[in-house]
Coordinates of N, CA and C in Angstrom, one line a residue:
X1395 N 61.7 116.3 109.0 CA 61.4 116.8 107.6 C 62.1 115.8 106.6
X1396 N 61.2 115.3 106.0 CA 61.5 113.9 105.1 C 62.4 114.7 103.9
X1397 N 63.4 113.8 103.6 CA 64.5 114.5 102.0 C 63.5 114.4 100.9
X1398 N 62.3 113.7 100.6 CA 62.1 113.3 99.7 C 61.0 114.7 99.4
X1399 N 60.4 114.7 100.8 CA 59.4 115.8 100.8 C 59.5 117.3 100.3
X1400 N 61.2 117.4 100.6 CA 61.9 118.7 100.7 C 62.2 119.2 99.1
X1401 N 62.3 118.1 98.4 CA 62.5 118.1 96.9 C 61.5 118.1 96.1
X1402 N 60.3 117.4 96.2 CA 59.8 117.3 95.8 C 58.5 118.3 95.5
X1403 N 58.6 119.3 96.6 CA 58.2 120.8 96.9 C 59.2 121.6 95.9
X1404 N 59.9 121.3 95.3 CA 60.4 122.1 94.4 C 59.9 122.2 93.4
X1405 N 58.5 121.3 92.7 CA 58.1 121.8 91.8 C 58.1 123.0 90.3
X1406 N 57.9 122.7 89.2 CA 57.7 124.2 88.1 C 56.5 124.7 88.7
X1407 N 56.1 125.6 88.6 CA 54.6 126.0 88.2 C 54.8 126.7 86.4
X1408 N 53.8 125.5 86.1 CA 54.0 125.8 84.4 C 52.5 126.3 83.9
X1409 N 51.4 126.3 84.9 CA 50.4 126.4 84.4 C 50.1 128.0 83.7
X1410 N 50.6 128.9 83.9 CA 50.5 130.5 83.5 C 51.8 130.9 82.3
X1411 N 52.9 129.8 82.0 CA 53.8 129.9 81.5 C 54.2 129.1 79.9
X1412 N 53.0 127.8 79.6 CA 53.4 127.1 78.7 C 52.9 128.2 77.3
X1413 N 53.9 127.6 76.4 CA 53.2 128.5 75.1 C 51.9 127.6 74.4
X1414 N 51.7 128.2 73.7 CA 50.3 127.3 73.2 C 51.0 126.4 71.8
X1415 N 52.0 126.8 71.3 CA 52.6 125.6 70.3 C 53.8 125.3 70.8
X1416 N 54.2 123.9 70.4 CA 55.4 123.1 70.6 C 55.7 121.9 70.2
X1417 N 56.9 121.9 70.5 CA 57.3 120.1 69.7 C 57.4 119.7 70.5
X1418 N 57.7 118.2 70.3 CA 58.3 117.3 71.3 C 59.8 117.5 71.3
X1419 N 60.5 117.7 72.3 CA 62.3 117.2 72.6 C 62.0 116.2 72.5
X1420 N 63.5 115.8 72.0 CA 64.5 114.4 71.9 C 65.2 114.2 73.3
X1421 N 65.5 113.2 73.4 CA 66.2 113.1 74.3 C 67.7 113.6 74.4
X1422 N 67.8 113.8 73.1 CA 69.4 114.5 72.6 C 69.1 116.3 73.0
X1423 N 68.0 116.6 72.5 CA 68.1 118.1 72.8 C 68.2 118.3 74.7
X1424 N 66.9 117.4 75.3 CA 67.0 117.4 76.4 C 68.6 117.4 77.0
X1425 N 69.0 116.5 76.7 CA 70.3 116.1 77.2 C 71.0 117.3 77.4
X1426 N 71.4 118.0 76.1 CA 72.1 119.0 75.8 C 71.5 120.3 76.5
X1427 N 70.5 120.7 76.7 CA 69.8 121.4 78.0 C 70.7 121.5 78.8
X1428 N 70.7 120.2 79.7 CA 70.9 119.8 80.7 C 72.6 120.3 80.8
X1429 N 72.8 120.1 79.9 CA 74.2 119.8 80.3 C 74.6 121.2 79.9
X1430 N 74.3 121.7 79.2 CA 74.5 123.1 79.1 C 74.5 124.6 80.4
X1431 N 73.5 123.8 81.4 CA 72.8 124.6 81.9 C 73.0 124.7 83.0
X1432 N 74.6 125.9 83.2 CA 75.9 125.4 84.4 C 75.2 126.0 85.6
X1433 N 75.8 127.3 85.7 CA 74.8 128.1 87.2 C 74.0 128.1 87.0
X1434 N 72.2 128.9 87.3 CA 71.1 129.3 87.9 C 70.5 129.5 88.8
X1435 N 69.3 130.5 89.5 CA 68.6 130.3 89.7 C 67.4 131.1 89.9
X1436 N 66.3 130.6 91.1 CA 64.9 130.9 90.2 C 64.1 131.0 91.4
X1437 N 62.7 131.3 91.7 CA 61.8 131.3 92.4 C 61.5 129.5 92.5
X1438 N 60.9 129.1 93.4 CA 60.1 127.3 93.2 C 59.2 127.3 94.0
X1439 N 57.9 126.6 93.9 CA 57.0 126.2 94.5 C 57.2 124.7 94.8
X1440 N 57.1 124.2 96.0 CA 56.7 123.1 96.6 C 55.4 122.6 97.2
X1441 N 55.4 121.5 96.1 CA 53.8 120.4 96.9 C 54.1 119.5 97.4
X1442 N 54.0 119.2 98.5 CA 54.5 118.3 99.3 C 53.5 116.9 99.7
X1443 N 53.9 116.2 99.4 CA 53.1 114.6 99.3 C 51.9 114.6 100.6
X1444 N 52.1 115.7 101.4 CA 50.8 115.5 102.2 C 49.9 116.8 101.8
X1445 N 50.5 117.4 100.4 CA 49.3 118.4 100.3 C 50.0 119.4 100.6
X1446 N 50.6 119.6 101.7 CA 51.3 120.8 101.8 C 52.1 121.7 100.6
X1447 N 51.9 123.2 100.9 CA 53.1 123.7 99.7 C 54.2 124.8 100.5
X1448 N 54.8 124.7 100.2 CA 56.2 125.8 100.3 C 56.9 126.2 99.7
X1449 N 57.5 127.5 99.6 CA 57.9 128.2 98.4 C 59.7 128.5 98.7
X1450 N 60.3 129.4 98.2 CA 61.6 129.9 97.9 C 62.5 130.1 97.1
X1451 N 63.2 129.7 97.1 CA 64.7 129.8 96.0 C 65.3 129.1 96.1
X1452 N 65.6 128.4 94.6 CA 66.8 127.4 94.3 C 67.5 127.8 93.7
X1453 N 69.1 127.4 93.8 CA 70.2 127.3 93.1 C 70.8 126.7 93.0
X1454 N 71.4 126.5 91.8 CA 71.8 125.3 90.7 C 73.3 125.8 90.1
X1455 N 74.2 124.4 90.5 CA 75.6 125.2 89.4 C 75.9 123.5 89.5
X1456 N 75.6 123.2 88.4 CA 76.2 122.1 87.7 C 77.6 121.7 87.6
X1457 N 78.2 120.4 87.6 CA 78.0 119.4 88.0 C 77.5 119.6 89.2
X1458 N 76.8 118.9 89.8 CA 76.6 118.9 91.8 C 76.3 119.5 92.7
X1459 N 76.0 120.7 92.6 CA 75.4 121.6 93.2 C 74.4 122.1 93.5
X1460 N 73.5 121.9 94.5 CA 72.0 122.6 94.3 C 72.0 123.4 96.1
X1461 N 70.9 124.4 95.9 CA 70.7 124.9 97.4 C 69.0 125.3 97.2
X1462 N 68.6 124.9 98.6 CA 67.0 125.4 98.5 C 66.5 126.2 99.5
X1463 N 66.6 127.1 99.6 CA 65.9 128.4 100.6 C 64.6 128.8 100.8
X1464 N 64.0 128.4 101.9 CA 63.1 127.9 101.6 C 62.5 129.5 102.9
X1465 N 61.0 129.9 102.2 CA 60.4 130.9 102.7 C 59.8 131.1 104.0
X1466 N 59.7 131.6 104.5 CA 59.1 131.8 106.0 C 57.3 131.5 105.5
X1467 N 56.9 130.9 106.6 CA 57.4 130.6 107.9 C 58.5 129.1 108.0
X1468 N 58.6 128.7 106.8 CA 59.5 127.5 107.0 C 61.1 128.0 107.2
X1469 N 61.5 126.9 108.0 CA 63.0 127.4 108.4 C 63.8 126.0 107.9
X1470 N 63.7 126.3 106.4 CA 64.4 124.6 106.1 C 65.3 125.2 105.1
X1471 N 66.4 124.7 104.8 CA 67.7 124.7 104.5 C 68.3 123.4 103.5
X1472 N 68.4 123.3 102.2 CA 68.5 122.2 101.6 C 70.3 122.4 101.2
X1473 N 71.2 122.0 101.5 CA 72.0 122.0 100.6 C 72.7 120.6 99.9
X1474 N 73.1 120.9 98.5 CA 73.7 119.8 97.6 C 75.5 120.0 97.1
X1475 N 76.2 118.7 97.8 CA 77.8 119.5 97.3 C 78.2 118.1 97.8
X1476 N 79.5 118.4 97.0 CA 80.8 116.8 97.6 C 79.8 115.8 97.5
X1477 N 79.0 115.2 96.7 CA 78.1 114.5 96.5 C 77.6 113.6 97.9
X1478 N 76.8 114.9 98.3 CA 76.2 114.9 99.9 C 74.6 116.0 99.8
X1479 N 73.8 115.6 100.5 CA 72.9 116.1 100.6 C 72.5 116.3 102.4
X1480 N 72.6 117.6 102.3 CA 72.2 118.1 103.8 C 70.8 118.8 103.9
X1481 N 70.1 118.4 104.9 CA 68.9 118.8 105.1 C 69.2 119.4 106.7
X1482 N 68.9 120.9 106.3 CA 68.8 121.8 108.0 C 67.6 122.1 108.3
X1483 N 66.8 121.8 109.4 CA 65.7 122.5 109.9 C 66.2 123.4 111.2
X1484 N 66.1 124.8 111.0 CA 66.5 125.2 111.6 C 65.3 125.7 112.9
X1485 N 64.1 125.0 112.8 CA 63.4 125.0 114.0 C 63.8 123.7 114.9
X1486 N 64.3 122.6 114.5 CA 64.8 121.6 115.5 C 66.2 122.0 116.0
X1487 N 67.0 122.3 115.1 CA 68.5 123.0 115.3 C 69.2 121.8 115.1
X1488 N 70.4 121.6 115.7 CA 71.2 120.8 116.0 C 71.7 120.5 114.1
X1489 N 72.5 119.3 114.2 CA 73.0 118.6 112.8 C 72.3 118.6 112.1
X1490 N 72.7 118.7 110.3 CA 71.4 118.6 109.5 C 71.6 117.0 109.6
X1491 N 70.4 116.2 108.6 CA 70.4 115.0 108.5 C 71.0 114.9 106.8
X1492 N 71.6 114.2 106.5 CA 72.6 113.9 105.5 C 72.3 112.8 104.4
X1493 N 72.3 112.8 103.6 CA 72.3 111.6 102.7 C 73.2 111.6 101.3
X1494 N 73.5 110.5 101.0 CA 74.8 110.7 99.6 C 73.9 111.1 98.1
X1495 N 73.9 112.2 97.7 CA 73.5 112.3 96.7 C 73.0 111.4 95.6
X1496 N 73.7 109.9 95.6 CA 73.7 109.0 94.8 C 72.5 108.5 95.1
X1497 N 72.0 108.6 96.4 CA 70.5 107.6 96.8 C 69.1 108.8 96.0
X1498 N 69.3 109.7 95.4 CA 68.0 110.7 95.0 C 68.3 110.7 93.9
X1499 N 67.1 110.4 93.2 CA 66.6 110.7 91.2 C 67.5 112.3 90.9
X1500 N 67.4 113.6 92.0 CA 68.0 114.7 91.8 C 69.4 114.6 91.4
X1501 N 70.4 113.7 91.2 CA 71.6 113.1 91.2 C 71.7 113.0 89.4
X1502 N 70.3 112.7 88.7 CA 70.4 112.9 87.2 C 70.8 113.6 86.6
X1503 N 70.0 115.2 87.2 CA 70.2 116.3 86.7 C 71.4 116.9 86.8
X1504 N 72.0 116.8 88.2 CA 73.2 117.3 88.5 C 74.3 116.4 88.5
X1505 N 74.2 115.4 87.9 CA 75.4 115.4 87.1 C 76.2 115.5 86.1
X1506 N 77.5 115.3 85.6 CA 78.3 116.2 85.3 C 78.2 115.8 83.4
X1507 N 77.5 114.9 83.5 CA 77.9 114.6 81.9 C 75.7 113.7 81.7
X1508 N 74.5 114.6 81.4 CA 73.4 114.2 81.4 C 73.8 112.8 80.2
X1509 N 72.8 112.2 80.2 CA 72.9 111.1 79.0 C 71.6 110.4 78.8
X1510 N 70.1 111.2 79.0 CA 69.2 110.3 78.4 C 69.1 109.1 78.0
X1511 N 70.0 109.2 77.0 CA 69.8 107.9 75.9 C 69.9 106.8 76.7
X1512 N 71.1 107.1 77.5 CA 71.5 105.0 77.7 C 70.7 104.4 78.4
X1513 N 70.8 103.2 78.4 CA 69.8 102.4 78.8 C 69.6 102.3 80.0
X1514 N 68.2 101.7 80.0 CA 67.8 102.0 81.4 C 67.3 103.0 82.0
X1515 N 67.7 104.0 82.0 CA 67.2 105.7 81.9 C 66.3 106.0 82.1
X1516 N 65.5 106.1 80.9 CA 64.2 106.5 80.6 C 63.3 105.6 80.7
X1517 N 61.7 106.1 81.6 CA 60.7 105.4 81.5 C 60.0 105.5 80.8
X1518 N 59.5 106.9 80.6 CA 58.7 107.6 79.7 C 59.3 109.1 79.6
X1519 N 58.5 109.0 77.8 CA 59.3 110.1 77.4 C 57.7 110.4 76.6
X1520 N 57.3 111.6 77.1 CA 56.1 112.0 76.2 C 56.0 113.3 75.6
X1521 N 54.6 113.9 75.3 CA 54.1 115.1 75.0 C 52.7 115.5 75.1
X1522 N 52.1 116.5 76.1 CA 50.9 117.0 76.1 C 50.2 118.1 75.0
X1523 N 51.2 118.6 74.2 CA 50.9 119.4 73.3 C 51.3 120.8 73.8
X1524 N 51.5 120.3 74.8 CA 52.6 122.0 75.3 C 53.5 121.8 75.9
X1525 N 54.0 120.9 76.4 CA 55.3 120.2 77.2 C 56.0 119.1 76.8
X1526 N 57.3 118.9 77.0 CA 58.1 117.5 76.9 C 57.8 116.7 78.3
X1527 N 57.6 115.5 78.6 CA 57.7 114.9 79.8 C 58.4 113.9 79.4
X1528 N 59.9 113.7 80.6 CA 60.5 112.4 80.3 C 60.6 111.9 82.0
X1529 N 60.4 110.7 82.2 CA 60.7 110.1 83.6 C 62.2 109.3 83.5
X1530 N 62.7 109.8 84.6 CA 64.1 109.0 84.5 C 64.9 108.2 85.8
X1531 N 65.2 107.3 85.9 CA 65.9 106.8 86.9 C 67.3 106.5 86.5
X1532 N 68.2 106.7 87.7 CA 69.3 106.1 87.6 C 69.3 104.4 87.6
X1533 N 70.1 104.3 86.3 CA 69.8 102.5 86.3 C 70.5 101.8 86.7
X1534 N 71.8 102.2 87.7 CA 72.5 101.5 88.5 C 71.6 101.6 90.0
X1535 N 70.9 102.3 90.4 CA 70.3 102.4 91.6 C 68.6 102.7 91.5
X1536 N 68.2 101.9 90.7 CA 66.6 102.0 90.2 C 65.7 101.9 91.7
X1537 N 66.4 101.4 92.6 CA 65.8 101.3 93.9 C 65.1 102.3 94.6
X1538 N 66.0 103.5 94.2 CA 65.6 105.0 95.0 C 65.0 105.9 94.1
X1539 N 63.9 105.5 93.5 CA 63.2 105.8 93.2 C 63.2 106.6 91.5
X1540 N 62.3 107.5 90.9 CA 62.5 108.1 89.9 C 62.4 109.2 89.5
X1541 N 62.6 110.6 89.1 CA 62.6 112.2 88.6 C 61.4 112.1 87.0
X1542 N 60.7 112.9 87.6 CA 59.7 113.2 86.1 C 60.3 114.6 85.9
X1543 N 60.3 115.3 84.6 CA 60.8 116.1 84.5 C 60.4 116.8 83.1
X1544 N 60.0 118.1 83.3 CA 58.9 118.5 82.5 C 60.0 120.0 81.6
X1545 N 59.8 119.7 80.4 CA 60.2 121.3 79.4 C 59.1 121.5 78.7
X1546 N 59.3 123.2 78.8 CA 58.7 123.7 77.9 C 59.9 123.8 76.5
X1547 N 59.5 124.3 75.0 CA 60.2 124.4 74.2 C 60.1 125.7 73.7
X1548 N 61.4 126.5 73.1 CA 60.9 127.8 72.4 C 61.0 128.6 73.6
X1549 N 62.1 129.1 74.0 CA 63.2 128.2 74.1 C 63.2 127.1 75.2
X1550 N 64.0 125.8 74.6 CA 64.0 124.8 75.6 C 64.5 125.2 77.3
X1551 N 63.1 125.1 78.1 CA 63.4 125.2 79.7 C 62.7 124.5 80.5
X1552 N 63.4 124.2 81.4 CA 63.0 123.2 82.6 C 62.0 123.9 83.3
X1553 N 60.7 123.0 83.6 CA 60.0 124.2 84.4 C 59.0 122.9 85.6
X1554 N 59.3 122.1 85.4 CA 58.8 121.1 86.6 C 59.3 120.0 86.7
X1555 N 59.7 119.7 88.2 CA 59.8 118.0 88.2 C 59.5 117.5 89.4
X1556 N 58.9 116.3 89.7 CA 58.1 115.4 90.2 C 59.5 114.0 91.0
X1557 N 59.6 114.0 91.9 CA 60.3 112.9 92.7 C 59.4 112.2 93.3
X1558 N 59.4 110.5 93.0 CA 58.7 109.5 93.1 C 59.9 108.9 94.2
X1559 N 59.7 109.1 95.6 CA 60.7 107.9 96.0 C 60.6 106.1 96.4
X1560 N 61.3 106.0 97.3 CA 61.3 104.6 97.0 C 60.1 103.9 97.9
X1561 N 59.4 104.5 98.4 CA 57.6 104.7 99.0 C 56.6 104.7 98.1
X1562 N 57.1 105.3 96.9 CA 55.8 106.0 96.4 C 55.7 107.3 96.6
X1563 N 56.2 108.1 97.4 CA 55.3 109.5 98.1 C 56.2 110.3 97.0
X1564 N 55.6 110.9 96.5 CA 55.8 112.3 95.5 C 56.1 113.5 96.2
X1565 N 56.7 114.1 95.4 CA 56.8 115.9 95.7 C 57.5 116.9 94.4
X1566 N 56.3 117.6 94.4 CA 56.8 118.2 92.9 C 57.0 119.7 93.4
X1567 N 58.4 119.9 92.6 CA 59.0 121.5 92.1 C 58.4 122.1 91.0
X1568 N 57.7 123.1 91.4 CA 57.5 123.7 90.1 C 58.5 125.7 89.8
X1569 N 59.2 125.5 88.6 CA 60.3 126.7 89.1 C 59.5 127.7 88.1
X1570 N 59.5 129.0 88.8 CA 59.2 130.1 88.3 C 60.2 130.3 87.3
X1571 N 60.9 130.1 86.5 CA 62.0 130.7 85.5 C 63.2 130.6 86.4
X1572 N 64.4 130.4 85.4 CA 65.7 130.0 86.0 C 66.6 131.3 85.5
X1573 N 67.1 132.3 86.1 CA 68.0 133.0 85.3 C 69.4 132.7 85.6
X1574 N 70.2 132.4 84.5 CA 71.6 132.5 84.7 C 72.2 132.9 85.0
X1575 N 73.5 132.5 85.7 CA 74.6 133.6 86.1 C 75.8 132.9 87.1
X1576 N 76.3 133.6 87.1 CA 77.5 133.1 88.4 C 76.9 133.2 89.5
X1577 N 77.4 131.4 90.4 CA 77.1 131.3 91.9 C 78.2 131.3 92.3
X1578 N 78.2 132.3 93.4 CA 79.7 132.0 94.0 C 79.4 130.3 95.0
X1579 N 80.9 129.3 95.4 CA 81.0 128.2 95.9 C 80.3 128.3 97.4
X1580 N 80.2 129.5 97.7 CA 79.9 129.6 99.6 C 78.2 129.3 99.6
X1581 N 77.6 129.4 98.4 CA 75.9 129.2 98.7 C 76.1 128.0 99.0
X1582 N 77.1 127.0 98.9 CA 76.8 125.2 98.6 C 77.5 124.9 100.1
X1583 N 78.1 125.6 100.7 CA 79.3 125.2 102.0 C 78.6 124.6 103.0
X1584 N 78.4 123.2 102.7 CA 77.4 122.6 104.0 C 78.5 122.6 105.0
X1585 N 79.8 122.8 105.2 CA 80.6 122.9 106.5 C 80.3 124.0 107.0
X1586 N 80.5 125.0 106.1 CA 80.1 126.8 106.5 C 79.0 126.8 106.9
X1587 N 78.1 125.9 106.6 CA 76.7 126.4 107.5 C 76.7 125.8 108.8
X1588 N 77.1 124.3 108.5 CA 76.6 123.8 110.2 C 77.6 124.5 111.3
X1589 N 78.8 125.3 110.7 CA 79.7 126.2 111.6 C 79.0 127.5 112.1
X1590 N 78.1 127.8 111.4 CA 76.8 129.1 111.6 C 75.5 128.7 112.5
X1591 N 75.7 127.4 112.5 CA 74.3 126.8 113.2 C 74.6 127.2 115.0

């Protein structure tokens, strides 16, 4: 089960959700979003670069934290912490497969201080007339690919993003609404899980 595929099935679904007026964000409001926007979480649909979709729940607690629960019949297991990324299939079993957070565009969002602005960053920053679209890469590691990343406004929310890896191959999250709240630390304990495996 490919990392890139796993995320990028995280897609928004915004098509039943956009309002019919809006502005464009700045990259300053976006920012401030972002950074604002400590726990959560939400329903997600995943499209997966071969067509495939898969669904579940994500959670999010900023800086560095993400988890992806992913619905039956899939038995996949995403977690994000200690700036590590663990991928469990729990139909193969054994070890998850691991990668440093730093190698995935998802490493924008979750960390600890967002910064649009600076350079290098942004690819594109647009507007469809109901959405903000900004593409971003980390510009120390432009290698591993780039996050498109889609708000609605009124009130400013994240509701899709798109991972372009360093292939080409896509996979988009689209999140049913994010609600707030406290995560306790044990959703993120990739030691606690592979001790459950």
């Amino acid at each position: 089960m490919r990392f890139a595929t796993l995320l990028t099935a995280a897609a928004l679904s915004i098509a039943t959700a956009l309002p019919a007026l809006a502005d464009k964000l700045s990259l300053n409001e976006i920012s401030g979003y972002l950074n604002k926007l400590q726990s959560a979480k939400g329903s997600f649909t995943q499209i997966n670069g071969d067509g495939t979709i898969s669904t579940g729940t994500v959670y999010i607690t900023r800086p560095g934290k993400a988890r992806f629960e992913y619905n039956p019949p899939e038995k996949a297991l995403v977690l994000v912490n200690s700036g590590q990324v663990a991928i469990f299939d729990k139909k193969l079993g054994g070890p998850p497969e691991s990668y440093p957070l730093s190698q995935t565009p998802l490493s924008i969002i979750l960390a600890r201080n967002v910064n649009l602005s600076q350079a290098g960053m942004v690819q594109g920053h647009g507007y469809d007339g109901t959405a903000t679209t900004v593409t971003a890469q980390d510009p120390k590691r432009p290698e591993y690919g780039n996050i498109q990343l889609k708000f609605t406004d009124n009130p400013v929310e994240l509701r899709q993003w798109i991972i372009t890896d360093n292939n080409g191959g896509q996979t988009t999250v689209v999140l049913g609404g994010l609600e707030r709240g406290s995560i306790s630390n044990r959703m993120y304990d990739i030691r606690g899980e592979i001790a459950r495996q």
